[in-house]
Structure formats: structure tokens, C-alpha cells
Short mmCIF file of C-alpha atoms in Angstrom, two decimals:
data_model
loop_
_atom_site.label_atom_id
_atom_site.label_comp_id
_atom_site.label_asym_id
_atom_site.label_seq_id
_atom_site.Cartn_x
_atom_site.Cartn_y
_atom_site.Cartn_z
CA CYS A 1 -83.30 -36.16 -16.49
CA LYS A 2 -80.21 -39.02 -16.59
CA HIS A 3 -81.25 -40.83 -14.21
CA LEU A 4 -85.72 -41.02 -15.14
CA LEU A 5 -84.34 -41.31 -19.03
CA GLY A 6 -80.72 -41.79 -19.68
CA TYR A 7 -80.60 -38.24 -20.93
CA GLU A 8 -77.78 -35.84 -20.55
CA PRO A 9 -79.76 -32.88 -19.09
CA GLN A 10 -77.99 -30.84 -22.45
CA GLU A 11 -79.24 -32.72 -24.77
CA LEU A 12 -83.06 -32.08 -23.81
CA VAL A 13 -82.26 -28.33 -22.81
CA GLY A 14 -83.69 -26.06 -25.87
CA LYS A 15 -85.51 -28.83 -27.47
CA SER A 16 -89.66 -30.03 -26.75
CA ARG A 17 -91.43 -31.28 -24.11
CA LEU A 18 -92.25 -33.56 -26.54
CA THR A 19 -88.99 -34.77 -27.90
CA PRO A 20 -88.30 -37.89 -25.20
CA ILE A 21 -92.27 -38.67 -25.99
CA HIS A 22 -92.81 -41.85 -26.78
CA PRO A 23 -94.63 -42.65 -30.38
CA ASP A 24 -97.41 -44.57 -28.96
CA THR A 25 -98.78 -41.97 -26.87
CA MET A 26 -97.69 -38.79 -28.69
CA ALA A 27 -100.94 -37.45 -29.41
CA LEU A 28 -102.22 -37.51 -25.66
CA SER A 29 -99.45 -36.13 -24.49
CA GLU A 30 -99.37 -33.17 -27.78
CA ARG A 31 -103.15 -32.63 -26.19
CA PHE A 32 -102.20 -32.36 -22.77
CA PHE A 33 -99.02 -29.64 -23.43
CA ARG A 34 -101.59 -27.40 -25.84
CA ARG A 35 -103.94 -27.55 -23.09
CA CYS A 36 -101.20 -26.77 -20.17
CA ARG A 37 -99.67 -23.67 -22.71
CA GLU A 38 -103.58 -22.20 -24.17
CA LYS A 39 -104.73 -22.25 -20.46
CA PRO A 40 -101.63 -21.69 -17.44
CA ALA A 41 -103.06 -23.47 -14.54
CA ASP A 42 -101.17 -25.68 -11.93
CA TYR A 43 -101.34 -29.85 -12.88
CA SER A 44 -100.89 -32.95 -10.36
CA MET A 45 -99.52 -36.08 -10.78
CA GLU A 46 -100.13 -36.27 -14.75
CA GLU A 47 -99.01 -39.31 -16.13
CA LEU A 48 -97.31 -39.21 -19.54
CA SER A 49 -95.12 -42.36 -20.98
CA TYR A 50 -91.89 -41.52 -22.69
CA ARG A 51 -89.01 -43.33 -24.45
CA HIS A 52 -86.03 -43.56 -21.95
CA ARG A 53 -82.44 -43.52 -24.47
CA ASP A 54 -81.98 -47.58 -24.68
CA GLY A 55 -86.06 -47.71 -26.28
CA THR A 56 -87.48 -48.96 -23.79
CA MET A 57 -91.32 -47.22 -22.26
CA VAL A 58 -91.13 -44.74 -19.02
CA TYR A 59 -94.09 -43.87 -16.85
CA ILE A 60 -93.77 -40.22 -15.70
CA GLU A 61 -95.78 -39.03 -13.73
CA THR A 62 -95.69 -34.95 -13.71
CA SER A 63 -96.52 -32.45 -11.69
CA GLY A 64 -96.12 -28.05 -12.19
CA VAL A 65 -96.77 -25.28 -11.42
CA PRO A 66 -97.17 -22.07 -14.68
CA VAL A 67 -94.33 -19.49 -14.30
CA PHE A 68 -94.56 -15.59 -15.13
CA ASP A 69 -93.12 -12.74 -15.60
CA GLU A 70 -93.42 -9.21 -14.16
CA HIS A 71 -96.02 -8.86 -16.50
CA LYS A 72 -98.05 -11.22 -16.34
CA VAL A 73 -97.01 -13.08 -19.40
CA PHE A 74 -96.80 -16.82 -19.05
CA LYS A 75 -93.25 -18.33 -19.76
CA GLY A 76 -93.76 -21.87 -18.82
CA TYR A 77 -93.55 -24.60 -15.85
CA ARG A 78 -91.99 -25.28 -13.00
CA GLY A 79 -92.88 -28.57 -12.15
CA ILE A 80 -91.67 -32.05 -10.50
CA ASP A 81 -91.54 -35.45 -12.69
CA ARG A 82 -91.08 -38.69 -10.43
CA ASP A 83 -90.69 -42.47 -12.35
CA ILE A 84 -93.55 -44.62 -11.67
CA THR A 85 -92.92 -47.53 -14.21
CA SER A 86 -93.14 -49.94 -12.20
CA ARG A 87 -96.29 -48.85 -10.22
CA HIS A 88 -97.79 -48.40 -14.02
CA LEU A 89 -96.88 -52.53 -14.82
CA ALA A 90 -97.87 -53.87 -11.37
CA ASN A 91 -101.18 -52.20 -11.98
CA GLU A 92 -101.56 -53.27 -15.72
CA ARG A 93 -100.68 -57.03 -13.96
CA LEU A 94 -103.55 -56.30 -12.03
CA ARG A 95 -106.08 -55.18 -14.59
CA LEU A 96 -105.17 -58.52 -16.83
CA TYR A 97 -105.19 -60.44 -13.57
CA GLU A 98 -108.57 -59.26 -13.48
CA ARG A 99 -109.56 -59.82 -17.07
CA LEU A 100 -109.07 -62.97 -17.38
CA ALA A 101 -110.54 -64.23 -13.34
CA SER A 102 -114.17 -62.54 -14.69
CA THR A 103 -113.83 -65.06 -17.59
CA THR A 104 -113.03 -68.29 -16.33
CA HIS A 105 -115.73 -70.47 -14.49
CA ASP A 106 -113.19 -71.19 -11.55
CA SER A 107 -113.37 -69.49 -8.40
CA MET A 108 -110.48 -67.14 -7.91
CA SER A 109 -109.49 -64.98 -4.64
CA TYR A 110 -106.60 -63.83 -3.13
CA ILE A 111 -105.96 -63.66 1.07
CA ASP A 112 -103.41 -61.20 2.21
CA ARG A 113 -101.22 -62.47 5.66
CA GLN A 114 -104.25 -61.16 7.95
CA TYR A 115 -106.97 -63.99 6.08
CA THR A 116 -108.37 -61.47 4.74
CA TYR A 117 -109.83 -61.69 1.38
CA ARG A 118 -107.95 -58.47 -0.98
CA LEU A 119 -109.25 -60.05 -4.61
CA VAL A 120 -112.39 -61.86 -5.47
CA ASN A 121 -113.23 -62.67 -8.99
CA GLU A 122 -117.18 -63.26 -10.26
CA ALA A 123 -117.19 -66.64 -10.36
CA HIS A 124 -116.60 -67.20 -6.17
CA ALA A 125 -119.17 -64.43 -5.53
CA ARG A 126 -121.71 -66.18 -7.13
CA SER A 127 -120.45 -69.94 -5.07
CA HIS A 128 -121.33 -67.55 -2.17
CA GLN A 129 -124.47 -65.32 -3.52
CA LEU A 130 -122.88 -62.42 -2.39
CA PRO A 131 -121.43 -59.33 -4.41
CA ALA A 132 -117.87 -59.21 -4.90
CA ASP A 133 -117.28 -55.83 -3.80
CA SER A 134 -118.68 -57.15 0.09
CA ILE A 135 -116.67 -60.00 -0.41
CA ILE A 136 -113.87 -58.43 -0.54
CA GLY A 137 -111.95 -57.24 3.13
CA LEU A 138 -113.73 -60.17 5.27
CA ARG A 139 -112.15 -62.52 7.27
CA VAL A 140 -112.13 -66.21 5.94
CA ASP A 141 -113.83 -67.28 8.95
CA GLU A 142 -116.45 -64.45 8.74
CA LEU A 143 -117.00 -66.16 4.92
CA LEU A 144 -117.31 -69.60 5.68
CA GLY A 145 -117.17 -69.87 9.06
CA LYS A 146 -114.83 -70.30 12.65
CA LYS A 147 -114.30 -74.35 12.15
CA LEU A 148 -114.54 -74.41 9.14
CA PHE A 149 -111.50 -71.78 8.45
CA GLU A 150 -109.46 -73.03 11.88
CA GLU A 151 -109.74 -77.04 11.16
CA VAL A 152 -109.72 -77.14 7.06
CA ILE A 153 -108.80 -73.86 5.60
CA GLN A 154 -105.57 -72.14 7.98
CA PRO A 155 -103.89 -75.20 7.70
CA GLN A 156 -103.99 -75.22 3.85
CA LEU A 157 -102.85 -71.49 3.99
CA GLU A 158 -100.00 -71.65 6.72
CA ARG A 159 -98.90 -74.42 4.18
CA CYS A 160 -99.06 -71.91 1.46
CA PHE A 161 -97.72 -69.17 3.78
CA ALA A 162 -94.33 -71.10 4.64
CA GLY A 163 -94.18 -71.04 0.62
CA GLU A 164 -95.33 -74.41 -0.31
CA ASN A 165 -97.82 -74.93 -3.24
CA VAL A 166 -100.89 -76.54 -2.22
CA ASP A 167 -103.65 -79.17 -3.93
CA TYR A 168 -106.45 -80.59 -1.92
CA GLN A 169 -110.08 -81.40 -1.95
CA TYR A 170 -112.84 -80.86 0.20
CA GLU A 171 -116.51 -81.17 -0.19
CA PHE A 172 -118.07 -77.34 0.70
CA ASP A 173 -121.62 -75.97 1.87
CA PHE A 174 -121.96 -72.72 -0.68
CA ALA A 175 -125.40 -70.85 -0.33
CA GLY A 176 -126.20 -73.59 -3.47
CA GLY A 177 -125.73 -76.38 -1.95
CA LYS A 178 -123.03 -78.30 -1.11
CA LYS A 179 -119.31 -79.11 -3.76
CA LEU A 180 -116.56 -80.71 -4.00
CA MET A 181 -113.74 -78.34 -4.90
CA ASP A 182 -110.69 -78.99 -5.81
CA VAL A 183 -108.64 -75.73 -4.55
CA GLN A 184 -104.74 -74.90 -5.00
CA TYR A 185 -103.33 -72.21 -2.71
CA THR A 186 -99.76 -70.62 -5.00
CA PRO A 187 -97.96 -68.26 -2.49
CA TYR A 188 -97.65 -64.63 -3.53
CA GLN A 189 -94.73 -63.21 -4.02
CA PRO A 190 -94.04 -59.89 -4.82
CA THR A 191 -89.97 -60.15 -3.76
CA PRO A 192 -88.44 -62.65 -3.87
CA GLY A 193 -88.64 -64.66 -0.75
CA VAL A 194 -91.80 -62.25 1.16
CA ILE A 195 -94.61 -63.80 1.13
CA GLU A 196 -97.33 -61.55 1.36
CA GLY A 197 -100.74 -64.01 0.77
CA ALA A 198 -102.00 -67.01 -1.58
CA VAL A 199 -103.43 -67.05 -4.88
CA ILE A 200 -106.33 -68.93 -4.84
CA THR A 201 -108.71 -71.20 -6.99
CA ALA A 202 -111.02 -73.38 -6.53
CA HIS A 203 -112.17 -75.82 -9.17
CA ASP A 204 -115.78 -77.66 -8.95
CA ILE A 205 -115.29 -81.32 -9.64
CA THR A 206 -118.33 -82.63 -7.94
CA GLU A 207 -119.87 -83.82 -11.57
CA LEU A 208 -116.23 -85.36 -12.62
CA HIS A 209 -116.44 -87.54 -8.96
CA ARG A 210 -119.99 -88.88 -9.43
CA VAL A 211 -119.21 -89.63 -12.94
CA GLN A 212 -116.09 -91.55 -11.56
CA GLU A 213 -118.46 -92.88 -8.48
CA ARG A 214 -121.20 -94.30 -11.46
CA LEU A 215 -118.29 -96.00 -13.54
CA LYS A 216 -116.76 -97.31 -10.20
CA ILE A 217 -119.40 -98.70 -9.06
CA ASN A 218 -121.20 -100.44 -12.83
CA GLY A 219 -117.31 -101.36 -12.92
CA GLU A 220 -118.10 -103.79 -9.28
CA ARG A 221 -121.33 -104.85 -10.47
CA LEU A 222 -120.06 -106.14 -13.74
CA SER A 223 -117.09 -108.69 -12.16
CA LEU A 224 -120.02 -109.61 -9.76
CA ALA A 225 -121.91 -110.73 -12.46
CA LEU A 226 -118.88 -112.41 -14.75
CA GLN A 227 -117.39 -114.10 -11.22
CA ALA A 228 -121.21 -115.46 -10.63
CA GLY A 229 -121.29 -116.65 -14.08
CA HIS A 230 -118.21 -118.15 -14.71
CA GLN A 231 -117.05 -115.72 -17.17
CA GLY A 232 -114.07 -114.26 -17.92
CA MET A 233 -113.47 -110.82 -20.32
CA PHE A 234 -110.49 -109.97 -22.38
CA ASP A 235 -109.42 -107.50 -24.65
CA VAL A 236 -107.99 -107.86 -28.32
CA ASN A 237 -105.60 -105.07 -31.35
CA LEU A 238 -107.40 -106.43 -34.21
CA GLN A 239 -103.71 -105.00 -35.68
CA THR A 240 -101.44 -106.55 -33.25
CA GLY A 241 -103.48 -110.07 -32.90
#
């Protein structure tokens, strides 16, 4: 009890099971306990939210079995509670990432140390014209080809797995045509010093590159025209002269 919620056992003995329940989830917990009282039965791995003595939220996974006396009269429950706060918060972060990733036009994915896709967003799936579920579980070379993987992607991933943030540009041949992508690899470290994979973001810069190339060509043409006509160019700031 003290390990999970910060209370001494005697502080909660004789009090309602709802006493340490977090106010934000009180209504949900009340329904759960009412159901347990009205129809006693085993329950397993139910998740409840408690308030620690210091005021923080604690997520508990609880399992129990009903207890009856010799006359088969229901007396209560005997069970086990387990702190799953870390797991709950990790799942919340994952769900938040998935919501954010689904709203961006950039391709996003997570690749583990075995070069296997573990997460991809919808933009990534669309670029390959495949359902996201069919990409998850594939190795990178299975999706993009052995030559591209060994010559371009694997060396960059190895730098990332060594702890380096990697940024490079490459023209990829997707199902819908070639695209110039600005690619970023970020090491994923759930535990300090332990890199489990790489978070990858790829932004399509094809059109930006084309515009830059056109501006460069037009600038070169203008420079040649001015040289041929023995003319020059100047800028004037009308405020400063």
C-alpha cells in the first residue's frame, strides 16, 4: 500500500475502496465497483486511476476473486494490485505520437535495430501506395530494395544507431514517381544511453528544389545578358540613400 500509494495500511483499512481513487476517474471507478458488488465474479487486469498521497496520478492494474463465507454469502474480494504508471504513460505518449503523425504531410516512421519498420504514419504509407499495416514488420531492404538500402540508407542508420542526428537529401523512386526528400534520423533512447531504433522524418522538397533551380538559371541568364550589353545592376535604399 505504501509502495503504491504512499499510505500506511492502517490509514486505509476500514475505509471505502474509493477513498484513494483520483477524482478525475471517480465516476468510472464507482461503476466498476458497483458491478463487482452486484454481480460478484473474478476480474482480471482492470485499470484504475488512484491519487498518490503526494497528489500525483498512479495507474493501477487490479485483479481479484470474490470471497464467500461458509453460507455462500458474498463478503468481498481478495486481489492483487500492480503499478503500471510507466506503461500507461508510455502508451499515452505513443497514442499522442500517432495522432500527431497522422496529421502531418511529412513521412514518418520508426525503425528498430534490426532495420524493421515498427511504426509508419499515413503519409509514409501513401508514398509507397501501400496500407500502413502491410509495411509494419517489413525490413527496409524489403520495402526499398537491397541496393538502395546497402548503399544509402544502412550507412545513415548506422550513424544514427551510434547516437548521431543525421540529416541528408536523396532522390527516392517512389511508386508515384521520383521525389527529392530531406531526411532526418533521430536516435530513439527510451533509456539514457540505450538506443533502440531511429525515428525518421522525410520532407518532400522536390518542388522547392525545382524553384531554386529555375531561379539559379534565370539569374545566370540575366547576368550573361547584362555582360553582353555592357550593363550593370544596383540596389538603392530610398530611406538611407
